mmCIF file of C-alpha atoms and ligand atoms in Angstrom:
data_model
loop_
_atom_site.group_PDB
_atom_site.id
_atom_site.type_symbol
_atom_site.label_atom_id
_atom_site.label_comp_id
_atom_site.label_asym_id
_atom_site.label_seq_id
_atom_site.Cartn_x
_atom_site.Cartn_y
_atom_site.Cartn_z
ATOM 1 C CA UNK L 18 52.728 13.436 34.750
ATOM 2 C CA UNK L 19 49.486 15.145 35.757
ATOM 3 C CA UNK L 20 50.192 18.438 37.529
ATOM 4 C CA UNK L 21 48.810 18.868 41.047
ATOM 5 C CA UNK L 22 45.943 21.340 41.167
ATOM 6 C CA UNK L 23 46.900 24.572 42.868
ATOM 7 C CA UNK L 24 44.623 26.119 45.482
ATOM 8 C CA UNK L 25 44.738 29.817 46.279
ATOM 9 C CA UNK L 26 43.786 30.620 49.875
ATOM 10 C CA UNK L 27 41.868 33.725 48.900
ATOM 11 C CA UNK L 28 40.298 34.275 52.325
ATOM 12 C CA UNK L 29 43.730 34.311 53.919
ATOM 13 C CA UNK L 30 45.055 36.611 51.229
ATOM 14 C CA UNK L 31 42.146 39.070 51.569
ATOM 15 C CA UNK L 32 42.756 39.187 55.330
ATOM 16 C CA UNK L 33 46.427 39.966 54.666
ATOM 17 C CA UNK L 34 45.500 42.725 52.204
ATOM 18 C CA UNK L 35 43.237 44.224 54.858
ATOM 19 C CA UNK L 36 45.938 44.075 57.524
ATOM 20 C CA UNK L 37 48.446 45.668 55.153
ATOM 21 C CA UNK L 38 45.961 48.447 54.338
ATOM 22 C CA UNK L 39 45.860 49.251 58.051
ATOM 23 C CA UNK L 40 49.471 50.507 57.937
ATOM 24 C CA UNK L 41 48.450 53.899 56.699
ATOM 25 C CA UNK L 42 48.828 57.575 57.451
ATOM 26 C CA UNK L 43 45.272 58.222 56.219
ATOM 27 C CA UNK L 44 42.042 56.954 57.806
ATOM 28 C CA UNK L 45 40.499 53.857 56.134
ATOM 29 C CA UNK L 46 39.527 53.205 53.432
ATOM 30 C CA UNK L 47 42.246 55.592 52.224
ATOM 31 C CA UNK L 48 45.816 54.335 52.298
ATOM 32 C CA UNK L 49 48.826 56.658 52.452
ATOM 33 C CA UNK L 50 52.148 54.892 52.873
ATOM 34 C CA UNK L 51 55.126 56.832 51.647
ATOM 35 C CA UNK L 52 58.478 55.100 51.382
ATOM 36 C CA UNK L 53 60.612 55.302 54.550
ATOM 37 C CA UNK L 54 57.736 56.570 56.696
ATOM 38 C CA UNK L 55 56.907 54.817 59.968
ATOM 39 C CA UNK L 56 53.887 53.138 58.345
ATOM 40 C CA UNK L 57 56.113 51.928 55.512
ATOM 41 C CA UNK L 58 58.472 50.445 58.093
ATOM 42 C CA UNK L 59 55.608 48.648 59.846
ATOM 43 C CA UNK L 60 54.214 47.369 56.538
ATOM 44 C CA UNK L 61 57.638 46.051 55.538
ATOM 45 C CA UNK L 62 57.977 44.229 58.874
ATOM 46 C CA UNK L 63 54.546 42.669 58.377
ATOM 47 C CA UNK L 64 55.312 41.440 54.849
ATOM 48 C CA UNK L 65 58.764 40.160 55.827
ATOM 49 C CA UNK L 66 57.146 38.236 58.696
ATOM 50 C CA UNK L 67 54.722 36.572 56.268
ATOM 51 C CA UNK L 68 57.620 35.663 53.978
ATOM 52 C CA UNK L 69 59.623 34.151 56.823
ATOM 53 C CA UNK L 70 56.567 32.221 57.985
ATOM 54 C CA UNK L 71 56.469 30.710 54.476
ATOM 55 C CA UNK L 72 60.063 29.566 54.927
ATOM 56 C CA UNK L 73 61.493 32.135 52.502
ATOM 57 C CA UNK L 74 64.955 33.562 52.996
ATOM 58 C CA UNK L 75 64.673 37.348 53.273
ATOM 59 C CA UNK L 76 67.380 39.778 52.188
ATOM 60 C CA UNK L 77 67.299 43.572 51.750
ATOM 61 C CA UNK L 78 69.543 45.761 49.626
ATOM 62 C CA UNK L 79 70.966 49.191 50.382
ATOM 63 C CA UNK L 80 67.775 51.056 49.412
ATOM 64 C CA UNK L 81 65.275 48.643 50.934
ATOM 65 C CA UNK L 82 64.395 46.446 47.982
ATOM 66 C CA UNK L 83 63.366 43.209 49.674
ATOM 67 C CA UNK L 84 63.979 39.759 48.206
ATOM 68 C CA UNK L 85 62.301 36.670 49.672
ATOM 69 C CA UNK L 86 63.723 33.530 48.164
ATOM 70 C CA UNK L 87 62.411 30.000 47.857
ATOM 71 C CA UNK L 88 65.427 27.968 46.910
ATOM 72 C CA UNK L 89 65.077 25.666 43.966
ATOM 73 C CA UNK L 90 66.662 22.285 43.459
ATOM 74 C CA UNK L 91 69.263 24.036 41.294
ATOM 75 C CA UNK L 92 69.879 27.257 43.255
ATOM 76 C CA UNK L 93 72.866 28.085 41.048
ATOM 77 C CA UNK L 94 70.516 28.799 38.109
ATOM 78 C CA UNK L 95 69.103 32.313 37.652
ATOM 79 C CA UNK L 96 65.872 32.582 39.637
ATOM 80 C CA UNK L 97 62.375 33.522 38.504
ATOM 81 C CA UNK L 98 61.292 36.798 40.097
ATOM 82 C CA UNK L 99 57.835 38.073 40.893
ATOM 83 C CA UNK L 100 56.611 41.003 42.935
ATOM 84 C CA UNK L 101 55.491 44.605 43.068
ATOM 85 C CA UNK L 102 55.382 47.435 45.618
ATOM 86 C CA UNK L 103 53.685 48.238 48.920
ATOM 87 C CA UNK L 104 54.191 52.006 48.993
ATOM 88 C CA UNK L 105 51.052 54.043 48.322
ATOM 89 C CA UNK L 106 50.577 57.623 47.161
ATOM 90 C CA UNK L 107 48.641 60.031 49.412
ATOM 91 C CA UNK L 108 44.947 59.128 49.614
ATOM 92 C CA UNK L 109 45.314 55.916 47.622
ATOM 93 C CA UNK L 110 43.590 52.548 47.860
ATOM 94 C CA UNK L 111 44.482 49.109 49.186
ATOM 95 C CA UNK L 112 45.218 47.131 46.011
ATOM 96 C CA UNK L 113 47.769 49.015 43.870
ATOM 97 C CA UNK L 114 51.017 47.064 44.160
ATOM 98 C CA UNK L 115 49.943 45.080 47.221
ATOM 99 C CA UNK L 116 48.040 42.547 45.085
ATOM 100 C CA UNK L 117 51.286 41.754 43.273
ATOM 101 C CA UNK L 118 53.257 41.384 46.506
ATOM 102 C CA UNK L 119 50.760 39.343 48.514
ATOM 103 C CA UNK L 120 49.578 37.586 45.324
ATOM 104 C CA UNK L 121 53.176 36.618 44.568
ATOM 105 C CA UNK L 122 53.598 35.339 48.106
ATOM 106 C CA UNK L 123 50.335 33.386 47.950
ATOM 107 C CA UNK L 124 51.357 31.926 44.584
ATOM 108 C CA UNK L 125 54.561 30.661 46.215
ATOM 109 C CA UNK L 126 52.654 29.248 49.187
ATOM 110 C CA UNK L 127 50.150 27.531 46.855
ATOM 111 C CA UNK L 128 53.066 25.909 45.020
ATOM 112 C CA UNK L 129 54.594 24.828 48.336
ATOM 113 C CA UNK L 130 51.288 23.328 49.510
ATOM 114 C CA UNK L 131 50.994 21.374 46.269
ATOM 115 C CA UNK L 132 54.295 19.611 46.926
ATOM 116 C CA UNK L 133 56.002 21.245 43.931
ATOM 117 C CA UNK L 134 59.790 21.569 44.123
ATOM 118 C CA UNK L 135 61.063 24.305 41.781
ATOM 119 C CA UNK L 136 64.210 23.663 39.774
ATOM 120 C CA UNK L 137 65.015 27.381 39.644
ATOM 121 C CA UNK L 138 64.625 29.405 42.809
ATOM 122 C CA UNK L 139 61.574 31.662 42.951
ATOM 123 C CA UNK L 140 62.141 35.090 44.458
ATOM 124 C CA UNK L 141 59.484 37.515 45.634
ATOM 125 C CA UNK L 142 60.637 41.117 45.226
ATOM 126 C CA UNK L 143 59.074 43.956 47.196
ATOM 127 C CA UNK L 144 60.385 47.046 45.423
ATOM 128 C CA UNK L 145 61.329 49.739 47.889
ATOM 129 C CA UNK L 146 59.198 52.426 46.223
ATOM 130 C CA UNK L 147 57.333 52.435 42.957
ATOM 131 C CA UNK L 148 55.537 55.711 43.633
ATOM 132 C CA UNK L 149 57.199 59.072 43.048
ATOM 133 C CA UNK L 150 55.833 60.721 46.207
ATOM 134 C CA UNK L 151 59.027 61.036 48.256
ATOM 135 C CA UNK L 152 61.747 61.464 45.650
ATOM 136 C CA UNK L 153 59.754 62.862 42.723
ATOM 137 C CA UNK L 154 60.621 59.978 40.412
ATOM 138 C CA UNK L 155 58.635 56.786 39.931
ATOM 139 C CA UNK L 156 60.283 53.357 40.381
ATOM 140 C CA UNK L 157 63.521 54.747 41.823
ATOM 141 C CA UNK L 158 64.439 51.399 43.328
ATOM 142 C CA UNK L 159 63.795 49.243 40.240
ATOM 143 C CA UNK L 160 65.656 51.850 38.160
ATOM 144 C CA UNK L 161 68.575 51.247 40.517
ATOM 145 C CA UNK L 162 68.198 47.456 40.283
ATOM 146 C CA UNK L 163 68.356 47.772 36.501
ATOM 147 C CA UNK L 164 71.474 49.933 36.770
ATOM 148 C CA UNK L 165 69.737 52.968 35.219
ATOM 149 C CA UNK L 166 70.043 55.286 38.232
ATOM 150 C CA UNK L 167 72.768 55.512 40.841
ATOM 151 C CA UNK L 168 70.569 57.272 43.420
ATOM 152 C CA UNK L 169 73.338 59.562 44.666
ATOM 153 C CA UNK L 170 71.549 62.757 43.588
ATOM 154 C CA UNK L 171 68.024 61.809 44.690
ATOM 155 C CA UNK L 172 66.348 63.885 47.348
ATOM 156 C CA UNK L 173 62.924 65.020 48.482
ATOM 157 C CA UNK L 174 61.434 68.440 47.883
ATOM 158 C CA UNK L 175 62.858 69.765 51.151
ATOM 159 C CA UNK L 176 66.385 68.758 50.200
ATOM 160 C CA UNK L 177 66.631 65.662 52.406
ATOM 161 C CA UNK L 178 68.586 63.105 50.412
ATOM 162 C CA UNK L 179 67.919 59.454 49.652
ATOM 163 C CA UNK L 180 71.128 58.807 51.561
ATOM 164 C CA UNK L 181 69.662 60.414 54.701
ATOM 165 C CA UNK L 182 66.270 58.760 54.305
ATOM 166 C CA UNK L 183 67.541 55.254 53.657
ATOM 167 C CA UNK L 184 70.136 55.197 56.416
ATOM 168 C CA UNK L 185 67.596 56.560 58.906
ATOM 169 C CA UNK L 186 65.324 53.705 57.801
ATOM 170 C CA UNK L 187 68.100 51.219 58.556
ATOM 171 C CA UNK L 188 69.334 50.505 55.034
ATOM 172 C CA UNK L 189 73.095 50.660 54.691
ATOM 173 C CA UNK L 190 75.678 49.463 52.212
ATOM 174 C CA UNK L 191 76.915 50.877 48.937
ATOM 175 C CA UNK L 192 74.362 52.326 46.504
ATOM 176 C CA UNK L 193 76.552 50.920 43.751
ATOM 177 C CA UNK L 194 75.782 47.428 45.059
ATOM 178 C CA UNK L 195 72.058 47.711 44.284
ATOM 179 C CA UNK L 196 72.263 47.092 40.515
ATOM 180 C CA UNK L 197 71.714 43.508 39.425
ATOM 181 C CA UNK L 198 73.493 42.118 36.396
ATOM 182 C CA UNK L 199 71.458 41.311 33.318
ATOM 183 C CA UNK L 200 70.714 37.586 33.520
ATOM 184 C CA UNK L 201 70.319 37.635 37.313
ATOM 185 C CA UNK L 202 66.693 36.588 36.772
ATOM 186 C CA UNK L 203 65.605 34.088 34.126
ATOM 187 C CA UNK L 204 62.183 35.730 34.112
ATOM 188 C CA UNK L 205 60.119 38.330 35.977
ATOM 189 C CA UNK L 206 56.334 38.494 36.389
ATOM 190 C CA UNK L 207 54.267 41.227 38.048
ATOM 191 C CA UNK L 208 50.619 40.786 38.987
ATOM 192 C CA UNK L 209 48.756 44.105 39.250
ATOM 193 C CA UNK L 210 45.285 45.598 39.136
ATOM 194 C CA UNK L 211 44.583 47.078 35.718
ATOM 195 C CA UNK L 212 43.984 50.620 37.043
ATOM 196 C CA UNK L 213 41.826 51.182 33.970
ATOM 197 C CA UNK L 214 38.336 50.118 32.871
ATOM 198 C CA UNK L 215 38.856 47.778 29.929
ATOM 199 C CA UNK L 216 38.841 44.332 31.565
ATOM 200 C CA UNK L 217 35.765 45.084 33.656
ATOM 201 C CA UNK L 218 33.968 46.730 30.764
ATOM 202 C CA UNK L 219 34.636 43.789 28.460
ATOM 203 C CA UNK L 220 33.951 41.158 31.138
ATOM 204 C CA UNK L 221 37.422 39.611 30.717
ATOM 205 C CA UNK L 222 39.117 38.319 33.889
ATOM 206 C CA UNK L 223 42.756 38.710 32.845
ATOM 207 C CA UNK L 224 44.976 41.075 30.918
ATOM 208 C CA UNK L 225 48.331 39.909 29.622
ATOM 209 C CA UNK L 226 50.485 42.989 29.235
ATOM 210 C CA UNK L 227 52.561 43.196 26.082
ATOM 211 C CA UNK L 228 53.974 46.729 26.505
ATOM 212 C CA UNK L 229 54.181 49.527 29.066
ATOM 213 C CA UNK L 230 53.624 53.140 28.011
ATOM 214 C CA UNK L 231 56.466 55.641 28.110
ATOM 215 C CA UNK L 232 56.244 57.990 31.116
ATOM 216 C CA UNK L 233 57.908 61.373 31.494
ATOM 217 C CA UNK L 234 57.821 63.845 34.325
ATOM 218 C CA UNK L 235 58.939 67.422 34.717
ATOM 219 C CA UNK L 236 59.442 69.790 37.620
ATOM 220 C CA UNK L 237 58.990 73.496 37.033
ATOM 221 C CA UNK L 238 59.847 76.444 39.223
ATOM 222 C CA UNK L 239 58.024 79.605 38.175
ATOM 223 C CA UNK L 240 59.289 82.848 39.631
ATOM 224 C CA UNK L 241 57.417 86.146 39.391
ATOM 225 C CA UNK L 242 57.063 88.966 41.883
ATOM 226 C CA UNK L 243 55.028 88.942 45.041
ATOM 227 C CA UNK L 244 53.419 91.772 46.946
ATOM 228 C CA UNK L 245 50.354 93.053 48.757
ATOM 229 C CA UNK L 246 47.128 91.640 47.291
ATOM 230 C CA UNK L 247 45.331 94.936 47.913
ATOM 231 C CA UNK L 248 48.002 97.402 46.944
ATOM 232 C CA UNK L 249 49.895 95.879 44.013
ATOM 233 C CA UNK L 250 48.121 97.241 40.942
ATOM 234 C CA UNK L 251 46.992 94.760 38.280
ATOM 235 C CA UNK L 252 49.006 96.286 35.402
ATOM 236 C CA UNK L 253 52.171 95.971 37.527
ATOM 237 C CA UNK L 254 51.779 92.312 38.422
ATOM 238 C CA UNK L 255 53.999 89.344 37.546
ATOM 239 C CA UNK L 256 51.911 86.764 39.353
ATOM 240 C CA UNK L 257 53.655 83.384 39.363
ATOM 241 C CA UNK L 258 50.455 81.480 40.022
ATOM 242 C CA UNK L 259 48.608 83.057 37.083
ATOM 243 C CA UNK L 260 51.530 82.027 34.866
ATOM 244 C CA UNK L 261 51.390 78.534 36.370
ATOM 245 C CA UNK L 262 47.665 78.343 35.643
ATOM 246 C CA UNK L 263 48.325 79.020 31.971
ATOM 247 C CA UNK L 264 51.037 76.366 31.941
ATOM 248 C CA UNK L 265 48.700 73.823 33.544
ATOM 249 C CA UNK L 266 46.139 74.438 30.801
ATOM 250 C CA UNK L 267 48.880 74.240 28.171
ATOM 251 C CA UNK L 268 49.802 70.765 29.456
ATOM 252 C CA UNK L 269 46.189 69.704 29.085
ATOM 253 C CA UNK L 270 45.849 71.094 25.603
ATOM 254 C CA UNK L 271 49.195 69.635 24.442
ATOM 255 C CA UNK L 272 48.047 66.181 25.577
ATOM 256 C CA UNK L 273 44.639 66.595 23.943
ATOM 257 C CA UNK L 274 46.165 67.912 20.727
ATOM 258 C CA UNK L 275 47.341 64.458 19.580
ATOM 259 C CA UNK L 276 43.707 63.375 19.288
ATOM 260 C CA UNK L 277 44.741 59.933 20.568
ATOM 261 C CA UNK L 278 43.419 58.413 23.827
ATOM 262 C CA UNK L 279 46.833 56.991 24.583
ATOM 263 C CA UNK L 280 48.289 60.450 25.239
ATOM 264 C CA UNK L 281 47.775 61.801 28.753
ATOM 265 C CA UNK L 282 49.079 64.865 30.576
ATOM 266 C CA UNK L 283 48.564 65.791 34.233
ATOM 267 C CA UNK L 284 49.784 68.435 36.643
ATOM 268 C CA UNK L 285 49.346 66.771 40.034
ATOM 269 C CA UNK L 286 51.491 68.999 42.237
ATOM 270 C CA UNK L 287 51.271 72.764 42.611
ATOM 271 C CA UNK L 288 52.970 74.495 45.541
ATOM 272 C CA UNK L 289 52.234 78.198 45.807
ATOM 273 C CA UNK L 290 54.508 80.529 47.772
ATOM 274 C CA UNK L 291 53.939 82.212 50.136
ATOM 275 C CA UNK L 292 50.415 80.754 50.191
ATOM 276 C CA UNK L 293 48.541 83.606 51.861
ATOM 277 C CA UNK L 294 45.182 84.905 50.675
ATOM 278 C CA UNK L 295 46.333 88.521 50.757
ATOM 279 C CA UNK L 296 49.680 88.004 49.063
ATOM 280 C CA UNK L 297 50.403 87.889 45.330
ATOM 281 C CA UNK L 298 52.144 84.547 44.628
ATOM 282 C CA UNK L 299 55.833 85.046 43.895
ATOM 283 C CA UNK L 300 56.844 81.433 43.327
ATOM 284 C CA UNK L 301 55.158 78.243 42.187
ATOM 285 C CA UNK L 302 56.443 74.717 41.852
ATOM 286 C CA UNK L 303 54.662 72.337 39.475
ATOM 287 C CA UNK L 304 55.104 68.631 38.832
ATOM 288 C CA UNK L 305 53.979 67.476 35.404
ATOM 289 C CA UNK L 306 53.325 63.909 34.203
ATOM 290 C CA UNK L 307 53.080 63.084 30.472
ATOM 291 C CA UNK L 308 52.681 59.597 29.006
ATOM 292 C CA UNK L 309 52.025 57.899 25.727
ATOM 293 C CA UNK L 310 52.306 54.448 24.241
ATOM 294 C CA UNK L 311 54.213 56.060 21.362
ATOM 295 C CA UNK L 312 57.559 57.598 22.240
ATOM 296 C CA UNK L 313 57.715 60.118 19.365
ATOM 297 C CA UNK L 314 54.209 61.356 20.112
ATOM 298 C CA UNK L 315 55.059 61.677 23.841
ATOM 299 C CA UNK L 316 58.142 63.685 22.981
ATOM 300 C CA UNK L 317 56.053 65.863 20.642
ATOM 301 C CA UNK L 318 53.818 66.732 23.612
ATOM 302 C CA UNK L 319 56.861 67.601 25.726
ATOM 303 C CA UNK L 320 58.076 69.915 22.948
ATOM 304 C CA UNK L 321 54.669 71.654 22.835
ATOM 305 C CA UNK L 322 54.762 72.168 26.594
ATOM 306 C CA UNK L 323 58.254 73.649 26.348
ATOM 307 C CA UNK L 324 57.048 76.085 23.680
ATOM 308 C CA UNK L 325 54.029 77.097 25.778
ATOM 309 C CA UNK L 326 56.275 77.690 28.798
ATOM 310 C CA UNK L 327 58.502 79.983 26.721
ATOM 311 C CA UNK L 328 55.449 81.945 25.512
ATOM 312 C CA UNK L 329 53.933 82.355 28.973
ATOM 313 C CA UNK L 330 57.245 83.316 30.460
ATOM 314 C CA UNK L 331 57.889 86.031 27.849
ATOM 315 C CA UNK L 332 54.356 87.413 27.932
ATOM 316 C CA UNK L 333 54.047 87.504 31.733
ATOM 317 C CA UNK L 334 57.610 88.463 32.598
ATOM 318 C CA UNK L 335 58.197 85.445 34.818
ATOM 319 C CA UNK L 336 61.119 83.052 34.752
ATOM 320 C CA UNK L 337 60.530 79.326 34.481
ATOM 321 C CA UNK L 338 63.150 76.713 35.221
ATOM 322 C CA UNK L 339 62.255 73.220 34.017
ATOM 323 C CA UNK L 340 63.908 69.978 35.056
ATOM 324 C CA UNK L 341 63.191 66.782 33.178
ATOM 325 C CA UNK L 342 62.984 64.245 35.999
ATOM 326 C CA UNK L 343 62.565 61.288 33.679
ATOM 327 C CA UNK L 344 61.645 60.647 30.054
ATOM 328 C CA UNK L 345 61.625 56.899 29.675
ATOM 329 C CA UNK L 346 61.208 54.644 26.699
ATOM 330 C CA UNK L 347 58.252 52.282 26.600
ATOM 331 C CA UNK L 348 58.913 48.640 27.488
ATOM 332 C CA UNK L 349 58.117 45.669 25.339
ATOM 333 C CA UNK L 350 57.276 42.599 27.380
ATOM 334 C CA UNK L 351 59.047 39.352 26.578
ATOM 335 C CA UNK L 352 57.082 37.279 24.019
ATOM 336 C CA UNK L 353 58.022 34.019 25.771
ATOM 337 C CA UNK L 354 56.738 35.171 29.171
ATOM 338 C CA UNK L 355 53.641 36.698 27.545
ATOM 339 C CA UNK L 356 52.876 33.371 25.864
ATOM 340 C CA UNK L 357 53.463 31.456 29.109
ATOM 341 C CA UNK L 358 50.816 33.632 30.824
ATOM 342 C CA UNK L 359 48.437 33.269 27.886
ATOM 343 C CA UNK L 360 48.899 29.489 27.802
ATOM 344 C CA UNK L 361 48.239 29.116 31.516
ATOM 345 C CA UNK L 362 45.135 31.307 31.369
ATOM 346 C CA UNK L 363 43.749 29.215 28.515
ATOM 347 C CA UNK L 364 44.560 25.962 30.310
ATOM 348 C CA UNK L 365 42.454 27.203 33.233
ATOM 349 C CA UNK L 366 39.554 28.224 31.007
ATOM 350 C CA UNK L 367 40.148 31.885 31.830
ATOM 351 C CA UNK L 368 39.668 34.398 29.035
ATOM 352 C CA UNK L 369 42.365 37.022 28.626
ATOM 353 C CA UNK L 370 43.146 39.924 26.369
ATOM 354 C CA UNK L 371 46.548 41.221 25.460
ATOM 355 C CA UNK L 372 46.879 44.865 26.393
ATOM 356 C CA UNK L 373 49.151 47.807 26.938
ATOM 357 C CA UNK L 374 49.738 49.196 30.421
ATOM 358 C CA UNK L 375 49.145 52.929 30.493
ATOM 359 C CA UNK L 376 50.335 53.114 34.088
ATOM 360 C CA UNK L 377 54.000 52.505 34.751
ATOM 361 C CA UNK L 378 55.267 49.684 36.913
ATOM 362 C CA UNK L 379 58.569 48.295 38.151
ATOM 363 C CA UNK L 380 58.347 45.861 35.230
ATOM 364 C CA UNK L 381 59.180 48.841 32.983
ATOM 365 C CA UNK L 382 62.705 48.634 34.409
ATOM 366 C CA UNK L 383 62.914 44.918 35.240
ATOM 367 C CA UNK L 384 62.291 44.293 31.540
ATOM 368 C CA UNK L 385 65.726 45.857 30.901
ATOM 369 C CA UNK L 386 67.488 43.073 32.801
ATOM 370 C CA UNK L 387 65.126 40.108 32.541
ATOM 371 C CA UNK L 388 62.516 38.606 30.215
ATOM 372 C CA UNK L 389 59.453 40.155 31.856
ATOM 373 C CA UNK L 390 55.694 40.502 31.529
ATOM 374 C CA UNK L 391 52.687 41.525 33.606
ATOM 375 C CA UNK L 392 49.331 40.076 34.440
ATOM 376 C CA UNK L 393 46.395 42.432 35.035
ATOM 377 C CA UNK L 394 43.159 41.761 36.866
ATOM 378 C CA UNK L 395 40.079 44.012 36.687
ATOM 379 C CA UNK L 396 39.417 46.647 39.309
ATOM 380 C CA UNK L 397 36.027 48.200 39.970
ATOM 381 C CA UNK L 398 35.213 51.026 37.577
ATOM 382 C CA UNK L 399 38.862 51.106 36.547
ATOM 383 C CA UNK L 400 39.414 53.254 39.643
ATOM 384 C CA UNK L 401 42.912 53.519 41.123
ATOM 385 C CA UNK L 402 44.974 55.988 43.154
ATOM 386 C CA UNK L 403 41.783 56.638 45.124
ATOM 387 C CA UNK L 404 40.469 55.270 48.430
ATOM 388 C CA UNK L 405 37.587 53.497 46.650
ATOM 389 C CA UNK L 406 39.983 51.379 44.573
ATOM 390 C CA UNK L 407 38.678 47.794 44.737
ATOM 391 C CA UNK L 408 39.413 44.399 43.255
ATOM 392 C CA UNK L 409 37.050 41.478 43.964
ATOM 393 C CA UNK L 410 38.377 38.364 45.736
ATOM 394 C CA UNK L 411 37.500 36.210 42.702
ATOM 395 C CA UNK L 412 39.537 38.491 40.441
ATOM 396 C CA UNK L 413 42.511 38.422 42.812
ATOM 397 C CA UNK L 414 42.265 34.637 43.187
ATOM 398 C CA UNK L 415 42.268 34.152 39.391
ATOM 399 C CA UNK L 416 45.329 36.412 39.073
ATOM 400 C CA UNK L 417 47.226 34.638 41.861
ATOM 401 C CA UNK L 418 46.368 31.226 40.400
ATOM 402 C CA UNK L 419 47.598 32.100 36.901
ATOM 403 C CA UNK L 420 50.694 33.700 38.416
ATOM 404 C CA UNK L 421 51.376 30.518 40.416
ATOM 405 C CA UNK L 422 50.939 28.293 37.367
ATOM 406 C CA UNK L 423 53.209 30.533 35.276
ATOM 407 C CA UNK L 424 55.843 30.487 38.045
ATOM 408 C CA UNK L 425 55.593 26.695 38.126
ATOM 409 C CA UNK L 426 56.131 26.563 34.381
ATOM 410 C CA UNK L 427 59.041 29.024 34.322
ATOM 411 C CA UNK L 428 60.782 27.572 37.404
ATOM 412 C CA UNK L 429 60.502 23.931 36.312
HETATM 413 C C1 LIG F 11 52.166 54.333 38.957
HETATM 414 O O1 LIG F 11 51.692 54.393 40.071
HETATM 415 C C2 LIG F 11 51.829 55.235 37.924
HETATM 416 O O2 LIG F 11 51.668 56.437 38.238
HETATM 417 O O3 LIG F 11 51.660 54.802 36.783
HETATM 418 MN MN1 LIG F 12 50.372 53.544 41.895
HETATM 419 MN MN1 LIG F 13 51.364 50.074 41.212
#
């Protein structure tokens, strides 16, 4: 039988993206929406309202993962999941994560409008937080869904625990109840902006992700000796910030030393204590992010950083305590789901390229419990995690359409 043509209501979806971007702690066009903040709460309410308006059954788990279900004809079968996140790092843009949430919802609505009745249920997942801003670890809630993290030791940098944050936000129930068994979903698909330049540069509308690079992150506490910036003589100093500066440069040079573009290293957080112009820094806290598509090479960079830290610490007489927050394996996407996306793109006359995701995503962890893959769309200049992040309506519409068609195929 001829399949009904699906229509994406891109104007409606762009309006929803704009409304969602308005729930922000930063002035437009910047978006800051940290998990369990008031703006996060308002954004969740907005998205849940849209899901309910589409007739979906909404449920939340103990850490705020949100599931909006469209029951299939055979609701006893494992569902097909799709979704992404709506939290945003400080000073971010409007499309990271949100395109996968509202695109997933629009894909479901397009299927509903077409008269399609899924055999398997289709479930939109809004992961509670993909970004590491609050708890220092990316994807805490999909790690918990995949049973890889129990969440009991998570806290923010001021010592306020996940337990305190989530209950204050209205999420109760046992943390141990968050994990889903393997086989809970028959498939999982995440639509996302590429966050890199390749699709735009090559003029290709879609990326079908075959693997996700292996991320690692470290926290370091560097302790030296403080004192009066005028009176403490230079030969007597054990300046924690000077030591930190050397470590920051060592991270850069360790990442560059592989000679491969797939290796990246960043120090994105540096807190200096006491933070006064006329006081020698006594303590510094760094947060370090290292990634690679190749696990052994990524671990080689971590080893180089560890060596550099030991050298700096001995030479400058400071102590450095390092905590490995996470050092994950890369994910391989499921060949069957990858081929379903590729087939649908081709059927719609849309060119695609297979590619690796250098950014991490909740799919990194969903792939542990479900056959999973991702669909990328181009974003302007490859820019992301910045207020000027932008994806064109045509690009978003193409992504939502291919997502809808793939959901139709997998849920039939
Ligand atoms: C996700 O936001 C990442 O940092 O890759
Ligand atoms: Mn992000
Ligand atoms: Mn994202």
